[in-house]
Short mmCIF file of C-alpha atoms and ligand atoms in Angstrom, two decimals:
data_model
loop_
_atom_site.label_atom_id
_atom_site.label_comp_id
_atom_site.label_asym_id
_atom_site.label_seq_id
_atom_site.Cartn_x
_atom_site.Cartn_y
_atom_site.Cartn_z
CA UNK A 1 -15.55 -6.27 2.44
CA UNK A 2 -12.44 -4.26 1.91
CA UNK A 3 -12.10 -1.64 -0.61
CA UNK A 4 -9.03 0.33 -2.13
CA UNK A 5 -9.39 3.78 -4.18
CA UNK A 6 -5.99 5.74 -2.87
CA UNK A 7 -4.58 6.12 -6.43
CA UNK A 8 -5.04 4.62 -10.06
CA UNK A 9 -6.06 1.27 -8.83
CA UNK A 10 -10.01 0.37 -8.07
CA UNK A 11 -9.81 -2.64 -5.87
CA UNK A 12 -12.81 -4.76 -3.80
CA UNK A 13 -12.44 -8.33 -2.10
CA UNK A 14 -13.80 -10.37 0.42
CA UNK A 15 -11.89 -11.93 3.56
CA UNK A 16 -13.34 -14.59 5.60
CA UNK A 17 -11.10 -15.69 8.68
CA UNK A 18 -11.60 -18.84 8.31
CA UNK A 19 -11.46 -19.56 4.75
CA UNK A 20 -8.99 -16.79 3.28
CA UNK A 21 -10.21 -14.00 0.33
CA UNK A 22 -13.06 -15.11 -1.13
CA UNK A 23 -13.21 -12.71 -3.99
CA UNK A 24 -10.12 -10.62 -5.37
CA UNK A 25 -11.81 -7.69 -7.71
CA UNK A 26 -9.84 -5.30 -9.40
CA UNK A 27 -9.53 -2.75 -11.99
CA UNK A 28 -6.17 -1.13 -12.75
CA UNK A 29 -6.49 2.57 -14.46
CA UNK A 30 -2.61 2.19 -16.18
CA UNK A 31 -4.01 2.71 -19.73
CA UNK A 32 -6.36 5.64 -18.68
CA UNK A 33 -3.35 7.77 -17.52
CA UNK A 34 -0.77 6.13 -19.47
CA UNK A 35 -1.59 8.67 -22.16
CA UNK A 36 -0.45 11.26 -19.89
CA UNK A 37 2.34 9.37 -18.31
CA UNK A 38 1.35 9.45 -15.02
CA UNK A 39 -1.79 10.22 -12.64
CA UNK A 40 -4.08 12.44 -13.10
CA UNK A 41 -5.72 12.59 -10.18
CA UNK A 42 -9.24 14.21 -11.18
CA UNK A 43 -9.55 11.69 -13.80
CA UNK A 44 -8.66 8.69 -11.45
CA UNK A 45 -11.32 9.89 -9.05
CA UNK A 46 -14.09 10.03 -11.81
CA UNK A 47 -13.22 6.33 -12.76
CA UNK A 48 -13.15 5.22 -9.46
CA UNK A 49 -17.15 6.50 -9.05
CA UNK A 50 -17.91 4.58 -12.29
CA UNK A 51 -16.05 1.44 -11.56
CA UNK A 52 -16.71 0.78 -7.60
CA UNK A 53 -20.22 -0.10 -7.41
CA UNK A 54 -20.09 -2.28 -10.30
CA UNK A 55 -16.79 -4.15 -8.21
CA UNK A 56 -18.97 -5.01 -5.45
CA UNK A 57 -21.30 -6.77 -7.11
CA UNK A 58 -18.82 -8.77 -8.85
CA UNK A 59 -17.01 -9.28 -5.36
CA UNK A 60 -20.43 -10.36 -3.88
CA UNK A 61 -21.11 -12.68 -6.81
CA UNK A 62 -17.31 -14.35 -6.98
CA UNK A 63 -17.92 -14.91 -3.31
CA UNK A 64 -21.33 -16.22 -4.04
CA UNK A 65 -22.58 -13.96 -0.68
CA UNK A 66 -24.87 -11.56 0.18
CA UNK A 67 -24.44 -8.13 1.93
CA UNK A 68 -26.38 -10.16 4.79
CA UNK A 69 -23.08 -12.68 5.33
CA UNK A 70 -20.70 -9.39 5.56
CA UNK A 71 -19.64 -8.31 9.19
CA UNK A 72 -17.69 -4.95 8.32
CA UNK A 73 -17.03 -2.85 5.01
CA UNK A 74 -12.81 -1.72 5.58
CA UNK A 75 -11.59 0.73 3.40
CA UNK A 76 -8.58 2.98 2.89
CA UNK A 77 -8.85 6.45 4.46
CA UNK A 78 -5.47 7.78 3.10
CA UNK A 79 -2.58 7.90 2.37
CA UNK A 80 -3.32 8.77 -1.04
CA UNK A 81 -5.07 11.38 -3.39
CA UNK A 82 -7.86 13.11 -1.69
CA UNK A 83 -10.40 12.79 -4.44
CA UNK A 84 -9.99 9.15 -4.83
CA UNK A 85 -9.65 8.19 -1.54
CA UNK A 86 -13.03 10.03 -0.81
CA UNK A 87 -15.30 7.97 -3.61
CA UNK A 88 -13.78 4.39 -1.60
CA UNK A 89 -14.91 6.16 2.08
CA UNK A 90 -18.02 7.46 0.55
CA UNK A 91 -19.08 4.43 -0.67
CA UNK A 92 -18.10 2.22 2.10
CA UNK A 93 -19.38 4.04 4.72
CA UNK A 94 -22.88 4.52 2.83
CA UNK A 95 -22.86 0.99 2.22
CA UNK A 96 -21.55 0.07 5.81
CA UNK A 97 -24.49 2.42 7.46
CA UNK A 98 -26.80 1.15 4.80
CA UNK A 99 -26.48 -2.50 5.89
CA UNK A 100 -26.22 -1.95 9.64
CA UNK A 101 -22.39 -3.18 10.36
CA UNK A 102 -19.31 -1.22 11.04
CA UNK A 103 -16.69 1.07 8.33
CA UNK A 104 -13.91 0.36 9.18
CA UNK A 105 -11.06 2.94 7.83
CA UNK A 106 -7.74 1.01 7.07
CA UNK A 107 -4.48 3.13 6.47
CA UNK A 108 -3.45 1.77 3.18
CA UNK A 109 0.50 1.36 4.16
CA UNK A 110 -0.51 -1.04 6.85
CA UNK A 111 -2.70 -2.78 4.35
CA UNK A 112 0.77 -2.95 2.01
CA UNK A 113 2.50 -3.87 5.46
CA UNK A 114 0.19 -7.08 6.33
CA UNK A 115 -0.27 -8.61 2.90
CA UNK A 116 2.51 -10.82 3.44
CA UNK A 117 -0.10 -12.29 6.25
CA UNK A 118 -1.90 -13.45 3.64
CA UNK A 119 0.40 -16.06 2.31
CA UNK A 120 1.32 -19.68 3.37
CA UNK A 121 4.21 -19.04 5.09
CA UNK A 122 2.67 -15.45 7.20
CA UNK A 123 5.50 -14.12 9.43
CA UNK A 124 5.27 -13.45 12.75
CA UNK A 125 5.88 -9.95 14.80
CA UNK A 126 8.14 -8.96 15.16
CA UNK A 127 9.85 -7.95 12.13
CA UNK A 128 10.91 -4.90 10.38
CA UNK A 129 9.43 -4.32 7.20
CA UNK A 130 10.72 -2.18 4.10
CA UNK A 131 7.70 -0.51 2.49
CA UNK A 132 8.69 0.69 -1.31
CA UNK A 133 5.98 1.74 -3.14
CA UNK A 134 4.80 4.81 -5.74
CA UNK A 135 5.01 7.09 -2.48
CA UNK A 136 6.55 5.70 0.15
CA UNK A 137 9.86 4.34 1.12
CA UNK A 138 10.02 3.43 4.80
CA UNK A 139 12.21 1.16 7.07
CA UNK A 140 9.19 0.01 9.91
CA UNK A 141 10.06 -1.97 13.48
CA UNK A 142 6.63 -3.87 13.45
CA UNK A 143 6.10 -5.42 17.12
CA UNK A 144 2.35 -6.32 16.52
CA UNK A 145 -0.79 -4.88 14.87
CA UNK A 146 -0.75 -1.43 14.73
CA UNK A 147 2.89 -1.68 16.99
CA UNK A 148 4.55 0.34 14.77
CA UNK A 149 7.98 2.19 14.97
CA UNK A 150 9.50 4.20 12.34
CA UNK A 151 13.37 3.51 11.69
CA UNK A 152 13.99 5.29 8.83
CA UNK A 153 12.28 6.41 5.48
CA UNK A 154 12.78 8.56 1.90
CA UNK A 155 13.59 12.25 2.56
CA UNK A 156 12.83 12.89 -0.47
CA UNK A 157 11.41 10.83 -3.33
CA UNK A 158 10.04 7.15 -3.15
CA UNK A 159 11.78 4.53 -4.51
CA UNK A 160 8.93 3.51 -6.85
CA UNK A 161 8.56 7.49 -7.58
CA UNK A 162 12.31 6.94 -8.64
CA UNK A 163 11.41 4.27 -11.12
CA UNK A 164 8.83 5.91 -12.61
CA UNK A 165 10.62 9.32 -12.84
CA UNK A 166 13.36 7.21 -14.61
CA UNK A 167 11.25 5.37 -17.04
CA UNK A 168 9.63 8.89 -18.15
CA UNK A 169 13.40 10.27 -18.90
CA UNK A 170 14.55 6.97 -20.53
CA UNK A 171 10.92 6.99 -22.74
CA UNK A 172 10.20 3.49 -21.48
CA UNK A 173 6.60 4.28 -20.76
CA UNK A 174 4.12 4.19 -17.92
CA UNK A 175 4.00 2.67 -15.00
CA UNK A 176 7.78 2.88 -14.80
CA UNK A 177 8.90 0.22 -12.15
CA UNK A 178 7.72 -2.69 -14.37
CA UNK A 179 8.85 -1.33 -17.41
CA UNK A 180 12.29 -0.33 -16.25
CA UNK A 181 12.49 -3.51 -14.66
CA UNK A 182 11.86 -4.93 -18.11
CA UNK A 183 14.27 -3.29 -19.97
CA UNK A 184 16.88 -3.75 -17.26
CA UNK A 185 16.57 -7.81 -18.10
CA UNK A 186 18.82 -6.99 -21.50
CA UNK A 187 21.00 -4.33 -19.78
CA UNK A 188 24.55 -4.66 -18.04
CA UNK A 189 24.13 -3.07 -14.37
CA UNK A 190 27.71 -2.40 -14.64
CA UNK A 191 28.60 -0.25 -17.56
CA UNK A 192 27.96 2.79 -15.90
CA UNK A 193 28.71 4.12 -12.62
CA UNK A 194 25.79 4.94 -10.20
CA UNK A 195 25.89 6.08 -6.36
CA UNK A 196 24.57 4.36 -4.07
CA UNK A 197 22.52 7.63 -1.72
CA UNK A 198 23.10 8.02 1.53
CA UNK A 199 24.66 4.35 2.70
CA UNK A 200 28.09 6.15 3.86
CA UNK A 201 27.02 7.47 6.41
CA UNK A 202 25.12 6.17 9.38
CA UNK A 203 21.65 5.59 9.77
CA UNK A 204 18.13 4.26 8.14
CA UNK A 205 16.82 7.38 6.17
CA UNK A 206 16.99 7.48 2.05
CA UNK A 207 17.04 9.84 -0.60
CA UNK A 208 16.53 9.07 -4.52
CA UNK A 209 16.27 12.12 -5.81
CA UNK A 210 19.83 12.35 -6.39
CA UNK A 211 19.71 8.96 -8.31
CA UNK A 212 17.16 10.37 -10.61
CA UNK A 213 19.23 13.65 -11.50
CA UNK A 214 22.18 11.48 -12.08
CA UNK A 215 20.08 9.08 -14.46
CA UNK A 216 18.88 12.24 -16.22
CA UNK A 217 22.47 13.54 -16.48
CA UNK A 218 24.09 10.62 -17.79
CA UNK A 219 21.27 10.27 -20.27
CA UNK A 220 21.38 13.81 -21.88
CA UNK A 221 25.63 13.05 -22.07
CA UNK A 222 24.44 9.81 -23.99
CA UNK A 223 21.94 11.70 -26.02
CA UNK A 224 24.75 14.90 -26.40
CA UNK A 225 27.42 12.31 -27.83
CA UNK A 226 25.64 9.76 -29.65
CA UNK A 227 22.17 11.99 -30.67
CA UNK A 228 19.32 9.75 -29.51
CA UNK A 229 19.44 7.03 -26.86
CA UNK A 230 19.85 3.54 -28.70
CA UNK A 231 17.84 0.78 -27.05
CA UNK A 232 21.16 -0.94 -26.04
CA UNK A 233 22.38 1.71 -23.71
CA UNK A 234 19.14 2.41 -22.04
CA UNK A 235 18.70 -1.15 -20.96
CA UNK A 236 22.34 -0.60 -19.38
CA UNK A 237 20.92 2.58 -18.16
CA UNK A 238 17.94 1.15 -16.93
CA UNK A 239 20.41 -2.15 -14.96
CA UNK A 240 22.39 0.54 -13.35
CA UNK A 241 19.67 2.29 -11.51
CA UNK A 242 17.89 -0.18 -10.96
CA UNK A 243 20.90 -1.94 -9.42
CA UNK A 244 21.56 1.01 -7.45
CA UNK A 245 17.87 1.18 -6.01
CA UNK A 246 18.54 -2.51 -5.12
CA UNK A 247 21.56 -2.40 -3.44
CA UNK A 248 20.79 0.68 -1.28
CA UNK A 249 17.53 -0.67 -0.06
CA UNK A 250 19.41 -3.92 0.73
CA UNK A 251 22.14 -1.90 2.93
CA UNK A 252 19.29 -0.49 4.60
CA UNK A 253 17.29 -3.42 5.52
CA UNK A 254 20.85 -5.00 6.89
CA UNK A 255 21.51 -2.06 8.95
CA UNK A 256 17.46 -2.25 10.74
CA UNK A 257 17.83 -5.87 10.78
CA UNK A 258 21.26 -5.32 12.85
CA UNK A 259 19.86 -2.81 15.17
CA UNK A 260 16.44 -4.72 15.52
CA UNK A 261 18.38 -7.93 16.20
CA UNK A 262 15.44 -9.35 14.42
CA UNK A 263 15.34 -12.26 11.83
CA UNK A 264 12.38 -11.72 9.77
CA UNK A 265 12.16 -9.14 6.98
CA UNK A 266 8.75 -7.81 5.26
CA UNK A 267 9.04 -6.90 2.03
CA UNK A 268 5.79 -4.75 1.01
CA UNK A 269 4.33 -2.38 -1.68
CA UNK A 270 4.53 -2.22 -5.24
CA UNK A 271 8.40 -1.96 -5.69
CA UNK A 272 8.28 -5.48 -3.59
CA UNK A 273 7.16 -6.89 -7.16
CA UNK A 274 11.16 -6.13 -8.79
CA UNK A 275 12.62 -9.41 -8.85
CA UNK A 276 15.67 -8.25 -8.61
CA UNK A 277 14.85 -7.07 -5.35
CA UNK A 278 13.69 -10.00 -4.53
CA UNK A 279 16.58 -12.36 -5.45
CA UNK A 280 19.39 -9.94 -4.42
CA UNK A 281 17.28 -9.80 -0.60
CA UNK A 282 17.21 -13.59 -0.76
CA UNK A 283 20.89 -13.92 -1.13
CA UNK A 284 21.23 -11.77 1.75
CA UNK A 285 18.64 -13.49 4.03
CA UNK A 286 20.16 -16.79 3.08
CA UNK A 287 23.48 -15.79 3.88
CA UNK A 288 22.46 -13.71 7.40
CA UNK A 289 19.63 -16.67 8.19
CA UNK A 290 16.97 -13.99 7.82
CA UNK A 291 13.09 -15.22 7.03
CA UNK A 292 12.38 -12.88 4.04
CA UNK A 293 8.74 -12.56 3.62
CA UNK A 294 6.69 -10.62 0.39
CA UNK A 295 3.71 -10.85 -1.11
CA UNK A 296 2.63 -12.69 -4.11
CA UNK A 297 2.93 -9.95 -7.09
CA UNK A 298 -0.65 -8.89 -7.37
CA UNK A 299 -0.80 -8.28 -3.68
CA UNK A 300 2.44 -6.34 -3.71
CA UNK A 301 0.83 -3.02 -5.89
CA UNK A 302 -2.53 -1.60 -4.94
CA UNK A 303 -5.44 -4.27 -3.89
CA UNK A 304 -8.63 -4.80 -1.89
CA UNK A 305 -7.55 -7.87 -0.62
CA UNK A 306 -5.15 -6.20 2.00
CA UNK A 307 -7.53 -3.69 2.81
CA UNK A 308 -10.05 -6.61 3.69
CA UNK A 309 -7.47 -8.19 5.52
CA UNK A 310 -6.33 -5.17 7.69
CA UNK A 311 -9.91 -4.11 8.18
CA UNK A 312 -10.52 -7.89 9.45
CA UNK A 313 -7.95 -7.57 12.38
CA UNK A 314 -9.20 -3.99 13.07
CA UNK A 315 -12.57 -4.81 13.03
CA UNK A 316 -12.24 -7.77 15.56
CA UNK A 317 -10.73 -5.55 17.89
CA UNK A 318 -13.18 -3.31 18.29
CA UNK A 319 -16.02 -6.85 18.69
CA UNK A 320 -13.53 -7.71 21.64
CA UNK A 321 -13.25 -4.33 23.23
CA UNK A 322 -16.85 -3.65 23.42
CA UNK A 323 -16.90 -1.24 20.23
CA UNK A 324 -20.34 0.68 19.54
CA UNK A 325 -20.34 -1.41 15.82
CA UNK A 326 -20.05 1.69 14.16
CA UNK A 327 -16.06 1.04 13.30
CA UNK A 328 -14.75 4.55 12.61
CA UNK A 329 -11.49 6.09 14.04
CA UNK A 330 -13.82 8.86 15.58
CA UNK A 331 -16.74 6.37 16.44
CA UNK A 332 -19.38 7.42 13.43
CA UNK A 333 -19.76 6.85 10.13
CA UNK A 334 -17.93 10.22 9.14
CA UNK A 335 -16.77 10.32 6.16
CA UNK A 336 -12.73 11.49 6.56
CA UNK A 337 -9.93 10.89 4.79
CA UNK A 338 -6.21 11.63 5.22
CA UNK A 339 -3.51 12.16 2.17
CA UNK A 340 -0.85 12.11 4.65
CA UNK A 341 -1.00 9.80 7.98
CA UNK A 342 1.99 8.57 9.69
CA UNK A 343 2.42 4.90 10.16
CA UNK A 344 3.38 5.05 13.82
CA UNK A 345 0.71 6.66 14.59
CA UNK A 346 -2.58 4.04 14.13
CA UNK A 347 -4.05 2.96 17.28
CA UNK A 348 -2.19 -0.87 18.32
CA UNK A 349 -4.84 -3.66 18.17
CA UNK A 350 -4.12 -5.32 21.87
CA UNK A 351 -5.74 -9.18 21.62
CA UNK A 352 -6.35 -10.69 18.50
O1 KG4 B 401 2.33 0.22 -3.72
P1 KG4 B 401 1.53 0.92 -5.25
O2 KG4 B 401 0.88 -0.35 -6.30
O3 KG4 B 401 1.23 2.03 -5.23
C1 KG4 B 401 1.17 3.09 -4.00
O4 KG4 B 401 0.94 2.57 -2.89
O5 KG4 B 401 2.24 4.14 -4.07
O6 KG4 B 401 2.96 0.81 -5.97
C2 KG4 B 401 3.48 1.39 -6.71
C3 KG4 B 401 4.66 1.77 -7.59
C4 KG4 B 401 4.88 2.51 -8.34
O7 KG4 B 401 6.20 3.58 -8.58
C5 KG4 B 401 5.56 1.62 -9.56
O8 KG4 B 401 6.21 2.04 -10.64
C6 KG4 B 401 6.06 0.74 -8.59
O9 KG4 B 401 5.52 0.44 -7.84
N1 KG4 B 401 6.42 -0.53 -9.16
C7 KG4 B 401 7.51 -1.32 -9.24
C8 KG4 B 401 7.59 -2.42 -9.90
N2 KG4 B 401 6.16 -3.07 -10.17
C9 KG4 B 401 5.46 -1.78 -9.54
N3 KG4 B 401 9.13 -0.82 -9.36
C10 KG4 B 401 9.82 -1.75 -9.54
N4 KG4 B 401 9.58 -3.21 -9.83
C11 KG4 B 401 8.79 -3.36 -10.37
N5 KG4 B 401 8.61 -4.99 -10.86
ZN1 ZN B 402 -0.12 1.10 -2.24
#
């Protein structure tokens, strides 16, 4: 069983090594936070408390199984909102202890990164992963489970965060990524000029805060000149912004693949649901002969399935390594969450 509570989605899923995903329950808090224009951490924690146990029951029902059928309970230990993480880790560790099975802490971004493995056409190691979520923008050299080398990352805002902030300043509503993407469909991407930050110098790091400021200045200028921004201008700004983010990500992916010599690119995290990003990367992949992998849209954003999957890989390695069966990174049911944890410091899983 995998439990995800790092931000504003409560997810519980059950994964079977032979039959795949047997249950996938998700409750999104989006409506509750929409009123405030973003995630309110304290409300998120309280809502996870309300929803988590009922979702565990629903997942067991959906999978037609009982706790005795489970081999481990995996949960997101970080990165994420500390209160929200504590709810998942406390419940997961308690259930695991009660059921006499290991509690397996899982890194949220490793969950995102390996989610494409749940699809029919799964990638093989090694590959380059572009992780684009609300909190992270990273390029990772992935040689195996837990064998990660960070190639580059955002020095300021994450790509998803830039979408969310842009949506707010264009009054497009929360969550920002899907609403900017929707507006952009009606817009003309080259109506206004947008920079492609940090693409004119070598390296694989990103910076999106300047792009956000550029959008703010553009919106303010439009407001000064024309009063409130009309729907078409909003769509044009959204399209221009989205195109700039997509181009910037694409340029860095191309560099990362050239640098590593790999032929596979994995796209993961909430922004991986972006249709324009998928389209442009698909064209580039076709041109260069790379294989492009991404999860189905519901496995791009937060979900329990990715945690159940990575939990299974890590639980299997514990069994093979003759682990004591208590499963935690520290070898106990200790409830420990980490708001920040670099993905390249995770232990490698040697044998599968
Ligand atoms: O992975 P995720 O669900 O949560 C985190 O781990 O952060 O990602 C959420 C982020 C949000 O910033 C959201 O605006 C963005 O993913 N997002 C999108 C789209 N769907 C979600 N960004 C662009 N286009 C989308 N279609
Ligand atoms: Zn996430």
